[in-house]
Short mmCIF file of C-alpha atoms in Angstrom, two decimals:
data_model
loop_
_atom_site.label_atom_id
_atom_site.label_comp_id
_atom_site.label_asym_id
_atom_site.label_seq_id
_atom_site.Cartn_x
_atom_site.Cartn_y
_atom_site.Cartn_z
CA MET N 97 -21.23 -24.67 37.61
CA ALA N 98 -17.74 -24.34 36.24
CA MET N 99 -17.27 -22.30 32.14
CA ALA N 100 -15.42 -22.81 29.92
CA GLY N 101 -12.81 -20.30 28.85
CA LEU N 102 -11.51 -17.51 30.33
CA TYR N 103 -13.15 -13.95 31.60
CA ARG N 104 -10.39 -11.68 30.38
CA ARG N 105 -7.07 -11.07 33.44
CA ALA N 106 -6.47 -8.48 36.13
CA LEU N 107 -4.53 -6.17 35.17
CA PRO N 108 -0.50 -6.03 37.10
CA SER N 109 -1.52 -2.82 38.78
CA PRO N 110 2.36 -2.32 39.62
CA PRO N 111 3.86 -1.09 36.69
CA ALA N 112 1.13 -0.25 34.80
CA ILE N 113 -2.87 2.28 36.16
CA GLU N 114 -5.88 0.96 34.92
CA PHE N 115 -7.45 4.45 32.37
CA ALA N 116 -10.75 4.14 34.11
CA SER N 117 -9.18 3.84 36.90
CA PRO N 118 -9.24 7.41 39.06
CA GLU N 119 -5.46 7.97 38.73
CA GLY N 120 -5.31 6.57 35.30
CA LYS N 121 -8.93 9.44 34.26
CA GLN N 122 -6.59 12.47 36.17
CA LEU N 123 -3.32 11.30 34.82
CA PHE N 124 -5.99 11.81 31.47
CA THR N 125 -6.65 14.77 32.27
CA GLU N 126 -3.81 16.24 33.38
CA ALA N 127 -1.95 15.06 30.39
CA LEU N 128 -5.18 16.54 28.02
CA GLY N 129 -4.52 19.72 28.88
CA GLU N 130 -0.36 19.51 28.87
CA GLY N 131 -0.86 18.83 24.80
CA THR N 132 -0.18 15.48 24.74
CA MET N 133 -3.53 13.64 24.11
CA GLU N 134 -3.95 15.21 20.64
CA GLY N 135 -3.60 11.71 18.60
CA PHE N 136 -5.81 10.49 21.87
CA PHE N 137 -9.22 11.60 19.95
CA LYS N 138 -8.81 9.68 16.50
CA LEU N 139 -7.46 7.09 17.82
CA ILE N 140 -9.75 6.20 20.47
CA SER N 141 -12.84 6.81 17.43
CA TYR N 142 -11.46 4.00 16.01
CA TYR N 143 -10.23 2.16 18.76
CA GLN N 144 -11.19 -2.66 18.39
CA THR N 145 -10.10 -4.76 20.04
CA GLN N 146 -8.31 -7.43 17.68
CA SER N 147 -10.78 -10.14 16.38
CA GLU N 148 -7.87 -13.10 16.95
CA PRO N 149 -5.05 -13.90 19.55
CA ALA N 150 -3.28 -13.50 17.13
CA TYR N 151 -4.16 -10.91 15.69
CA CYS N 152 -2.87 -7.85 18.14
CA GLY N 153 -0.49 -7.06 13.84
CA LEU N 154 -3.76 -6.38 12.08
CA ALA N 155 -5.98 -4.28 14.60
CA THR N 156 -3.64 -2.44 15.88
CA LEU N 157 -3.25 -1.23 11.81
CA ALA N 158 -6.99 -0.75 11.70
CA VAL N 159 -6.83 0.77 14.59
CA ILE N 160 -4.47 3.78 12.95
CA LEU N 161 -5.05 3.05 8.89
CA ASN N 162 -8.64 4.14 10.23
CA ALA N 163 -7.57 7.39 12.26
CA LEU N 164 -5.87 8.51 9.15
CA ALA N 165 -8.38 8.16 6.55
CA ILE N 166 -6.59 6.22 4.09
CA ASP N 167 -8.66 4.60 1.87
CA PRO N 168 -8.47 1.35 1.65
CA GLY N 169 -9.70 1.47 -2.14
CA ARG N 170 -11.40 -1.42 -1.45
CA THR N 171 -14.84 -2.85 0.17
CA TRP N 172 -15.33 -4.34 4.26
CA LYS N 173 -19.24 -5.59 4.34
CA GLY N 174 -21.99 -3.37 1.32
CA PRO N 175 -20.48 -0.81 -0.23
CA TRP N 176 -18.39 0.82 2.36
CA ARG N 177 -14.38 0.77 2.66
CA TRP N 178 -13.34 0.86 5.32
CA PHE N 179 -9.83 -1.13 7.60
CA ASP N 180 -11.16 -4.48 9.43
CA ASP N 181 -7.32 -6.32 10.63
CA THR N 182 -9.64 -9.35 8.43
CA MET N 183 -8.56 -7.38 5.34
CA LEU N 184 -5.29 -7.20 6.06
CA ASP N 185 -3.45 -9.58 3.85
CA CYS N 186 -2.22 -8.77 1.36
CA CYS N 187 2.15 -9.31 3.17
CA GLU N 188 0.55 -12.90 4.89
CA PRO N 189 -1.93 -15.10 4.80
CA LEU N 190 -4.00 -14.75 7.56
CA SER N 191 -4.54 -18.28 7.78
CA LYS N 192 0.08 -18.04 8.34
CA ILE N 193 -0.97 -15.78 11.03
CA LYS N 194 -3.56 -16.86 12.72
CA ALA N 195 -1.67 -19.58 12.96
CA GLU N 196 1.34 -17.28 14.50
CA GLY N 197 1.63 -14.63 14.47
CA ILE N 198 2.92 -11.73 12.64
CA THR N 199 6.34 -9.94 12.68
CA PHE N 200 7.18 -6.58 13.40
CA GLY N 201 8.92 -5.62 9.34
CA LYS N 202 5.45 -7.58 7.52
CA VAL N 203 3.91 -4.80 9.58
CA ALA N 204 5.28 -2.38 8.56
CA CYS N 205 5.46 -3.61 4.96
CA LEU N 206 1.30 -4.40 5.24
CA ALA N 207 1.22 -0.78 7.15
CA TYR N 208 3.11 0.76 3.72
CA CYS N 209 0.89 -1.60 1.20
CA ASN N 210 -2.69 0.15 2.60
CA GLY N 211 -0.73 3.54 1.78
CA ALA N 212 1.10 4.72 5.30
CA LYS N 213 4.11 6.57 4.72
CA VAL N 214 6.24 4.58 7.96
CA GLU N 215 9.42 5.12 10.28
CA ALA N 216 10.19 1.81 11.58
CA PHE N 217 12.59 0.89 13.97
CA ARG N 218 13.67 -1.43 16.72
CA THR N 219 15.55 -0.08 19.43
CA ASN N 220 18.90 -0.91 18.25
CA GLU N 221 18.53 1.25 15.72
CA SER N 222 16.93 4.43 18.10
CA SER N 223 17.44 4.93 21.70
CA ILE N 224 14.66 5.92 23.98
CA ASP N 225 15.12 9.21 23.79
CA ASP N 226 14.62 9.18 20.56
CA PHE N 227 11.44 6.89 21.63
CA ARG N 228 10.47 9.56 24.02
CA ARG N 229 10.63 12.82 20.85
CA HIS N 230 8.82 10.69 19.01
CA VAL N 231 5.92 9.49 21.20
CA ILE N 232 5.50 13.44 22.20
CA SER N 233 5.06 14.04 18.38
CA CYS N 234 2.53 11.68 17.50
CA ALA N 235 0.91 12.34 21.33
CA SER N 236 0.60 16.07 20.30
CA SER N 237 -0.65 15.91 16.49
CA GLU N 238 -3.22 13.67 15.04
CA ASP N 239 -1.20 13.75 11.78
CA CYS N 240 1.12 10.87 13.01
CA HIS N 241 1.28 7.87 15.57
CA VAL N 242 2.97 5.61 17.33
CA ILE N 243 3.06 1.33 16.69
CA SER N 244 4.71 -0.76 19.77
CA SER N 245 6.54 -4.30 19.20
CA TYR N 246 7.27 -5.08 24.06
CA HIS N 247 6.88 -8.82 25.41
CA ARG N 248 4.06 -8.52 27.43
CA GLY N 249 6.06 -10.02 30.67
CA VAL N 250 7.84 -6.57 31.35
CA PHE N 251 4.67 -5.66 32.43
CA LYS N 252 3.49 -8.77 34.76
CA GLN N 253 1.48 -8.70 31.77
CA THR N 254 0.91 -12.92 30.84
CA GLY N 255 1.12 -13.78 27.17
CA SER N 256 4.62 -12.96 25.20
CA GLY N 257 5.19 -10.05 22.07
CA HIS N 258 2.37 -8.11 21.46
CA PHE N 259 1.78 -4.71 19.19
CA SER N 260 -0.29 -1.79 19.87
CA PRO N 261 -0.51 1.77 19.21
CA ILE N 262 0.63 4.27 21.81
CA GLY N 263 -2.33 7.01 22.63
CA GLY N 264 -1.28 10.21 24.21
CA TYR N 265 2.52 11.18 26.76
CA HIS N 266 2.11 12.78 30.39
CA ALA N 267 4.86 14.38 30.41
CA ARG N 268 5.96 14.70 34.12
CA LYS N 269 5.37 11.55 34.80
CA ASP N 270 6.91 10.03 31.38
CA LEU N 271 4.34 7.67 31.12
CA VAL N 272 2.65 6.39 27.89
CA LEU N 273 -1.39 4.82 27.14
CA ILE N 274 -1.34 2.51 25.21
CA LEU N 275 -4.33 1.41 23.75
CA ASP N 276 -4.80 -2.73 24.81
CA VAL N 277 -6.44 -3.90 20.52
CA ALA N 278 -6.67 -7.42 23.03
CA ARG N 279 -9.06 -5.80 24.99
CA PHE N 280 -10.88 -9.36 26.25
CA LYS N 281 -7.34 -10.05 28.25
CA TYR N 282 -6.85 -6.84 29.61
CA PRO N 283 -7.96 -2.32 28.93
CA PRO N 284 -5.93 0.27 28.29
CA HIS N 285 -3.80 1.51 30.57
CA TRP N 286 -0.68 3.91 31.15
CA VAL N 287 3.20 1.89 31.77
CA PRO N 288 5.88 4.46 32.21
CA LEU N 289 8.24 5.02 29.34
CA ALA N 290 11.33 3.49 30.28
CA LEU N 291 9.13 0.40 31.53
CA LEU N 292 8.29 0.28 27.61
CA TRP N 293 11.15 0.77 26.10
CA GLU N 294 12.54 -1.82 28.29
CA ALA N 295 10.14 -4.21 26.95
CA MET N 296 10.81 -3.60 23.80
CA ASP N 297 14.67 -3.55 23.43
CA THR N 298 13.42 -8.21 24.03
CA ILE N 299 15.09 -10.44 21.42
CA ASP N 300 11.70 -12.30 20.03
CA LYS N 301 13.34 -15.69 19.71
CA ALA N 302 10.77 -15.87 16.80
CA THR N 303 13.03 -13.87 14.39
CA GLY N 304 16.41 -12.82 16.96
CA HIS N 305 15.92 -9.72 16.20
CA PRO N 306 14.80 -7.10 19.90
CA ARG N 307 11.16 -5.69 18.77
CA GLY N 308 10.75 -2.03 18.05
CA PHE N 309 8.42 1.22 17.04
CA MET N 310 7.11 2.86 14.38
CA ILE N 311 5.54 5.49 13.38
CA ILE N 312 2.77 5.53 10.63
CA SER N 313 1.64 8.80 9.32
CA ARG N 314 -0.47 9.59 5.88
CA PHE N 315 1.46 10.26 2.28
CA HIS N 316 0.02 13.45 0.54
CA LYS N 317 -0.70 12.01 -1.73
CA ALA N 318 -0.45 7.93 -2.88
CA PRO N 319 3.01 5.96 -2.86
CA SER N 320 2.16 4.12 -6.06
CA VAL N 321 0.15 4.24 -8.87
CA LEU N 322 0.30 0.64 -10.56
CA TYR N 323 2.77 -1.69 -9.39
CA THR N 324 3.50 -2.98 -5.75
CA VAL N 325 5.45 -5.70 -4.51
CA SER N 326 3.21 -9.79 -3.81
CA CYS N 327 4.45 -11.11 -0.52
CA ARG N 328 0.93 -13.53 -0.38
CA HIS N 329 3.21 -16.47 -2.61
CA GLU N 330 4.59 -18.47 -0.96
CA GLY N 331 8.05 -18.43 -2.93
CA TRP N 332 7.96 -14.43 -1.86
CA SER N 333 10.99 -15.29 0.67
CA LYS N 334 13.28 -16.81 -2.29
CA VAL N 335 12.20 -13.93 -4.84
CA ALA N 336 13.48 -11.30 -2.00
CA LYS N 337 16.91 -13.56 -0.87
CA TYR N 338 16.85 -13.94 -5.20
CA LEU N 339 17.38 -11.05 -5.31
CA THR N 340 18.51 -9.17 -3.04
CA GLU N 341 21.57 -11.47 -1.92
CA ASP N 342 22.43 -14.49 -4.92
CA VAL N 343 21.83 -11.83 -7.82
CA PRO N 344 25.07 -9.49 -6.35
CA HIS N 345 27.18 -12.74 -5.39
CA ARG N 346 26.21 -14.88 -8.98
CA LEU N 347 27.37 -10.71 -10.76
CA LYS N 348 30.72 -11.46 -8.20
CA MET N 349 31.17 -14.99 -9.15
CA ASN N 350 30.71 -14.88 -12.54
CA ASP N 351 32.74 -13.03 -15.97
CA VAL N 352 29.51 -11.11 -17.03
CA LYS N 353 30.69 -9.64 -21.13
CA ASP N 354 27.39 -7.40 -21.80
CA VAL N 355 23.64 -6.34 -20.44
CA GLU N 356 22.71 -9.06 -21.99
CA ASN N 357 24.84 -12.11 -20.85
CA LEU N 358 23.67 -10.35 -18.02
CA LEU N 359 19.84 -10.85 -18.13
CA SER N 360 20.85 -14.26 -18.41
CA LEU N 361 22.58 -14.82 -15.78
CA VAL N 362 19.58 -12.61 -13.42
CA PHE N 363 16.95 -14.98 -15.04
CA LYS N 364 17.68 -17.25 -16.41
CA SER N 365 17.70 -18.68 -12.89
CA ALA N 366 15.82 -16.63 -11.11
CA PRO N 367 12.72 -18.78 -8.06
CA VAL N 368 9.98 -19.68 -10.34
CA ASP N 369 7.93 -17.30 -8.10
CA LEU N 370 9.90 -14.61 -9.38
CA LYS N 371 6.56 -13.72 -12.31
CA GLU N 372 4.30 -13.88 -9.26
CA PHE N 373 6.99 -10.89 -6.96
CA ILE N 374 5.29 -7.57 -8.67
CA LYS N 375 1.70 -7.08 -9.36
CA TRP N 376 -0.52 -4.47 -9.97
CA VAL N 377 -2.69 -1.90 -8.41
CA ALA N 378 -6.11 -2.42 -10.52
CA GLU N 379 -8.86 -0.90 -11.37
CA VAL N 380 -11.75 -3.07 -10.62
CA ARG N 381 -15.87 -2.71 -10.61
CA ARG N 382 -19.21 -4.67 -11.09
CA GLN N 383 -20.12 -5.70 -14.20
CA ASP N 384 -24.22 -4.37 -13.22
CA VAL N 385 -23.15 -0.84 -12.34
CA ALA N 386 -20.60 -0.41 -14.18
CA GLY N 387 -21.61 0.00 -17.34
CA VAL N 388 -19.04 1.48 -20.14
CA SER N 389 -18.75 4.71 -18.96
CA SER N 390 -16.47 5.82 -15.81
CA SER N 391 -15.73 8.41 -13.27
CA GLU N 392 -13.83 11.27 -13.49
CA GLU N 393 -11.19 9.11 -10.95
CA GLU N 394 -11.02 6.91 -12.56
CA LYS N 395 -9.84 8.02 -15.83
CA ALA N 396 -7.53 10.22 -13.95
CA ARG N 397 -6.11 6.66 -12.64
CA LEU N 398 -5.40 5.11 -15.53
CA ILE N 399 -3.94 8.59 -17.69
CA ILE N 400 -1.93 8.58 -14.34
CA LYS N 401 -1.20 4.53 -15.61
CA GLU N 402 -0.78 4.95 -19.27
CA GLU N 403 2.00 7.51 -18.41
CA VAL N 404 4.50 5.31 -16.77
CA LEU N 405 3.62 2.31 -18.61
CA LYS N 406 5.18 4.42 -20.87
CA GLN N 407 7.88 6.19 -19.39
CA ILE N 408 8.73 2.31 -18.09
CA LYS N 409 8.50 0.93 -22.51
CA GLU N 410 11.25 4.62 -22.93
CA THR N 411 13.46 3.51 -20.18
CA GLU N 412 17.17 1.93 -21.97
CA ILE N 413 16.95 -1.06 -19.78
CA PHE N 414 13.81 -1.61 -21.00
CA GLU N 415 14.85 -1.76 -24.41
CA HIS N 416 17.58 -4.88 -22.83
CA ILE N 417 15.01 -6.65 -21.50
CA ASN N 418 12.26 -6.79 -24.08
CA ARG N 419 15.42 -7.49 -27.11
CA TRP N 420 16.20 -10.36 -24.53
CA LEU N 421 13.65 -11.76 -24.20
CA GLY N 422 13.19 -12.08 -27.87
CA SER N 423 16.34 -14.17 -27.99
CA GLU N 424 15.63 -15.59 -25.57
CA ILE N 425 12.35 -17.14 -26.37
CA SER N 426 13.56 -20.92 -26.92
CA VAL N 427 15.10 -21.14 -23.77
CA CYS N 428 13.06 -18.88 -21.82
CA GLN N 429 9.29 -20.63 -21.69
CA GLY N 430 8.75 -18.70 -17.98
CA TYR N 431 8.16 -15.34 -19.32
CA LYS N 432 6.56 -16.08 -22.43
CA GLN N 433 2.76 -14.72 -22.03
CA THR N 434 0.35 -14.49 -24.42
CA LEU N 435 -2.14 -11.48 -24.46
CA PRO N 436 -5.60 -14.13 -23.80
CA GLU N 437 -3.37 -15.45 -19.88
CA ILE N 438 -2.15 -11.64 -19.18
CA ALA N 439 -6.08 -10.68 -19.50
CA ALA N 440 -6.62 -14.21 -17.07
CA ASN N 441 -3.80 -12.89 -14.48
CA VAL N 442 -5.63 -9.28 -14.63
CA CYS N 443 -9.35 -10.54 -13.58
CA CYS N 444 -8.20 -13.22 -10.84
CA GLN N 445 -6.30 -9.79 -9.64
CA GLY N 446 -9.60 -7.68 -9.62
CA ALA N 447 -11.49 -10.43 -8.59
CA GLN N 448 -9.33 -10.64 -5.30
CA LEU N 449 -9.20 -6.97 -4.84
CA LEU N 450 -13.12 -6.62 -5.15
CA ALA N 451 -13.67 -9.70 -2.37
CA GLY N 452 -12.36 -7.34 -0.01
CA GLN N 453 -9.03 -10.03 0.32
CA LEU N 454 -5.86 -10.52 -1.68
CA SER N 455 -6.53 -13.87 -0.58
CA SER N 456 -5.77 -17.16 -2.83
CA LEU N 457 -8.82 -17.95 -5.08
CA ASP N 458 -9.82 -20.93 -7.30
CA GLU N 459 -7.87 -21.24 -10.19
CA THR N 460 -10.63 -21.60 -12.44
CA CYS N 461 -12.33 -17.84 -10.66
CA CYS N 462 -11.73 -16.28 -14.08
CA LYS N 463 -13.02 -17.73 -17.20
CA GLU N 464 -14.49 -16.50 -20.84
CA THR N 465 -12.27 -13.60 -20.42
CA ASN N 466 -12.64 -10.68 -23.21
CA VAL N 467 -9.99 -8.12 -24.30
CA VAL N 468 -11.65 -4.66 -26.31
CA LEU N 469 -11.34 -0.76 -26.65
CA VAL N 470 -14.17 1.32 -25.29
CA GLN N 471 -14.33 4.75 -25.84
CA ALA N 472 -14.82 6.77 -22.17
CA GLY N 473 -16.24 10.38 -22.83
CA GLY N 474 -13.89 11.58 -25.49
CA VAL N 475 -10.72 10.26 -23.66
CA SER N 476 -8.99 8.05 -25.09
CA PRO N 477 -10.50 4.31 -26.19
CA MET N 478 -9.27 2.41 -22.57
CA THR N 479 -8.92 -1.75 -22.92
CA LEU N 480 -11.70 -3.20 -20.33
CA VAL N 481 -10.73 -6.95 -19.91
CA SER N 482 -13.72 -8.55 -19.01
CA GLY N 483 -14.26 -11.79 -17.59
CA LYS N 484 -16.26 -13.86 -14.65
CA ILE N 485 -15.71 -14.74 -11.67
CA THR N 486 -16.91 -17.48 -9.24
CA THR N 487 -16.48 -16.63 -5.47
CA ASN N 488 -17.40 -19.16 -2.56
CA GLY N 489 -20.27 -21.07 -4.94
CA VAL N 490 -21.56 -17.42 -6.80
CA GLU N 491 -21.20 -16.08 -10.49
CA GLN N 492 -20.30 -12.46 -10.76
CA GLY N 493 -18.94 -10.95 -14.03
CA ILE N 494 -16.33 -8.23 -13.82
CA ASP N 495 -15.01 -5.41 -15.70
CA MET N 496 -11.12 -4.43 -15.36
CA LEU N 497 -9.82 -1.44 -16.39
CA VAL N 498 -5.86 -1.46 -17.68
CA PRO N 499 -3.43 0.82 -18.96
CA SER N 500 -2.32 0.66 -22.43
CA SER N 501 0.63 1.88 -23.97
CA GLN N 502 1.36 2.68 -28.23
CA THR N 503 4.25 0.87 -27.89
CA GLU N 504 4.03 -1.78 -30.00
CA PRO N 505 5.38 -4.23 -28.39
CA ARG N 506 7.72 -6.67 -29.20
CA ASN N 507 7.00 -10.46 -30.62
CA ILE N 508 6.59 -11.80 -26.77
CA LEU N 509 3.59 -10.77 -26.31
CA CYS N 510 1.76 -11.01 -30.13
CA ASP N 511 2.43 -14.83 -30.70
CA PHE N 512 -1.74 -15.31 -31.31
CA ASP N 513 -3.06 -11.90 -32.88
CA ARG N 514 -0.56 -9.01 -33.81
CA SER N 515 -3.72 -6.78 -34.38
CA ASN N 516 -4.81 -7.19 -31.16
CA CYS N 517 -2.19 -6.54 -29.37
CA LYS N 518 -1.59 -2.86 -28.04
CA GLY N 519 1.17 -3.32 -25.69
CA MET N 520 -1.51 -4.63 -22.31
CA HIS N 521 0.25 -4.32 -19.29
CA PRO N 522 0.81 -6.13 -16.97
CA SER N 523 3.69 -7.52 -19.39
CA THR N 524 6.99 -9.26 -19.11
CA ALA N 525 8.44 -6.91 -20.03
CA ASP N 526 7.73 -3.84 -18.38
CA VAL N 527 7.09 -6.23 -15.21
CA LEU N 528 10.98 -7.12 -14.97
CA THR N 529 11.91 -3.95 -16.33
CA VAL N 530 10.56 -2.40 -12.64
CA ILE N 531 12.41 -5.40 -10.65
CA LEU N 532 15.48 -4.24 -11.88
CA LEU N 533 14.97 0.12 -11.10
CA ALA N 534 13.62 -1.01 -7.82
CA LEU N 535 16.92 -3.25 -6.39
CA PRO N 536 19.21 -1.10 -4.51
CA GLN N 537 22.72 0.19 -7.06
CA HIS N 538 25.06 -1.42 -4.25
CA THR N 539 22.97 -4.86 -6.34
CA TRP N 540 25.84 -4.33 -9.44
CA SER N 541 29.17 -3.16 -7.81
CA GLY N 542 30.43 -7.11 -7.99
CA ILE N 543 30.48 -6.38 -12.23
CA LYS N 544 33.90 -7.24 -13.12
CA GLU N 545 33.72 -5.55 -16.54
CA GLU N 546 34.12 -1.37 -16.57
CA LYS N 547 32.41 -0.49 -19.63
CA LEU N 548 30.04 -2.48 -19.20
CA LEU N 549 29.69 -1.62 -14.75
CA THR N 550 28.75 1.50 -15.76
CA GLN N 551 26.45 1.62 -19.01
CA LEU N 552 24.51 -0.73 -16.18
CA ASN N 553 24.81 2.12 -14.42
CA ARG N 554 23.46 4.09 -16.32
CA CYS N 555 20.12 1.99 -17.45
CA VAL N 556 18.95 1.43 -13.98
CA SER N 557 19.44 4.71 -11.65
CA ILE N 558 16.41 6.38 -11.10
CA GLU N 559 17.86 9.81 -11.39
CA ASN N 560 16.94 10.24 -14.68
CA ILE N 561 13.91 8.81 -14.92
CA PRO N 562 10.54 11.01 -15.11
CA SER N 563 9.81 11.43 -11.75
CA LEU N 564 6.24 9.25 -12.07
CA LEU N 565 8.17 6.08 -12.51
CA GLN N 566 10.80 7.00 -10.16
CA GLN N 567 7.60 7.55 -7.46
CA GLU N 568 6.78 3.94 -8.59
CA VAL N 569 10.23 2.70 -8.18
CA LEU N 570 11.69 3.65 -4.86
CA HIS N 571 7.68 3.05 -3.75
CA LEU N 572 8.54 -1.21 -4.82
CA ARG N 573 12.74 -0.23 -3.18
CA ARG N 574 10.41 0.33 -0.19
CA GLN N 575 8.43 -2.11 0.14
CA LEU N 576 11.02 -4.77 -0.84
CA HIS N 577 13.96 -2.81 2.07
CA PHE N 578 10.63 -3.64 4.98
CA LEU N 579 10.24 -7.42 3.73
CA MET N 580 13.96 -7.43 4.59
CA ILE N 581 13.67 -6.52 8.18
CA ASP N 582 12.93 -9.97 8.59
CA LEU N 583 13.50 -12.14 5.94
CA HIS N 584 14.04 -15.36 6.99
CA GLU N 585 12.10 -14.96 10.46
CA PRO N 586 9.42 -17.03 10.35
CA SER N 587 6.70 -16.09 12.73
CA ALA N 588 6.48 -13.38 15.20
CA SER N 589 3.87 -11.45 17.94
CA GLY N 590 1.06 -12.10 18.91
#
């Protein structure tokens, strides 16, 4: 009786040596004695099979994030916080990854926005000697791991582009252990490092760029507490291209006289998705388990967020943006927000996090939104946004702890009721402020007016801002960098 589908593939050997074969076991024993299998044990403890044929990048990343003991900050199933490949959708919708795979740059961005430190190298940005050095370093430690992006054809395997973690290194024979996450297809196997470099040094036809490798490790502390770049909406690439390419070009082509004129040039012609490009890191909890009390961790994080928000509002560029928003209200309705609108936005972002995913929810997910100030354990009053959300037909009440600033907000947020205006985040002015601070300094080099260029460089320089805010800005710059790696690359490996 004929059976549908495929059951595994025979591993082409040579060039590969199956890990569980007698020779593979001997290589493991020798490498263990040489001290270049230290990272293996953490990886094998959390090794998983990709849940979809095109999820190799997601599964590889989930294995490494769990091996590094990075807390995802959101639940997987039940009460458990855990990385699974189906949760890694902050840089691309899962439906798109399932159909097309994921790019080299998006995997790097995914790792970074989920709390990992990332060093990404395409083969044209590195060398085989550098690659070997990184492999030896990570194989000899539990503190970092290597992701390889390569073409299977070089190993005589079926398929094309693929991601997998490197589990170890045999120095005397210059072999690397590939922990293939497509375990339904091929088992873990040893291959010559030089051949893996050759497999990485291939052009991804979908991107036009070489493949490469990444070094993934832990930050000593979270890279961000308040902001993150969002590239899940369809217009993210237009926004990134506009900010990094179009804005510098427009500044070169136009005679900009002052800061307010510059703000009009930058923001009045921006893509409509600009407001969705920067999201905030939320504190969300279910009403039935939360109550008014807050944990010490929640209080500490909220205090830091409020300090960052305060530092934003104390910057010179924030003052210019606030004045510009007030003067441009009649022609810039797209940037106008009232407190209820902000609360609804906050509620929906919280609903997405509570669901354990960042996928789009129905537009009616948030209703009965309410904003109150509550006293929590002797600390300063907190802004609490409460709302009702509907997920898969089930209604659930949620509370969001929202950082507030004591700085008096301008009229942009106070049209409906001045008594309730507390400078609540996220507001238009502070988001636009961090966008400008996050752009690289060379963005402004095309400004012709020397006095304005000097003034703007002073306004957006991160050298003179407090360290907390500087950390947030550098986090956003790094995310933008990873997105720009393959800005024009529509798809990638599976």
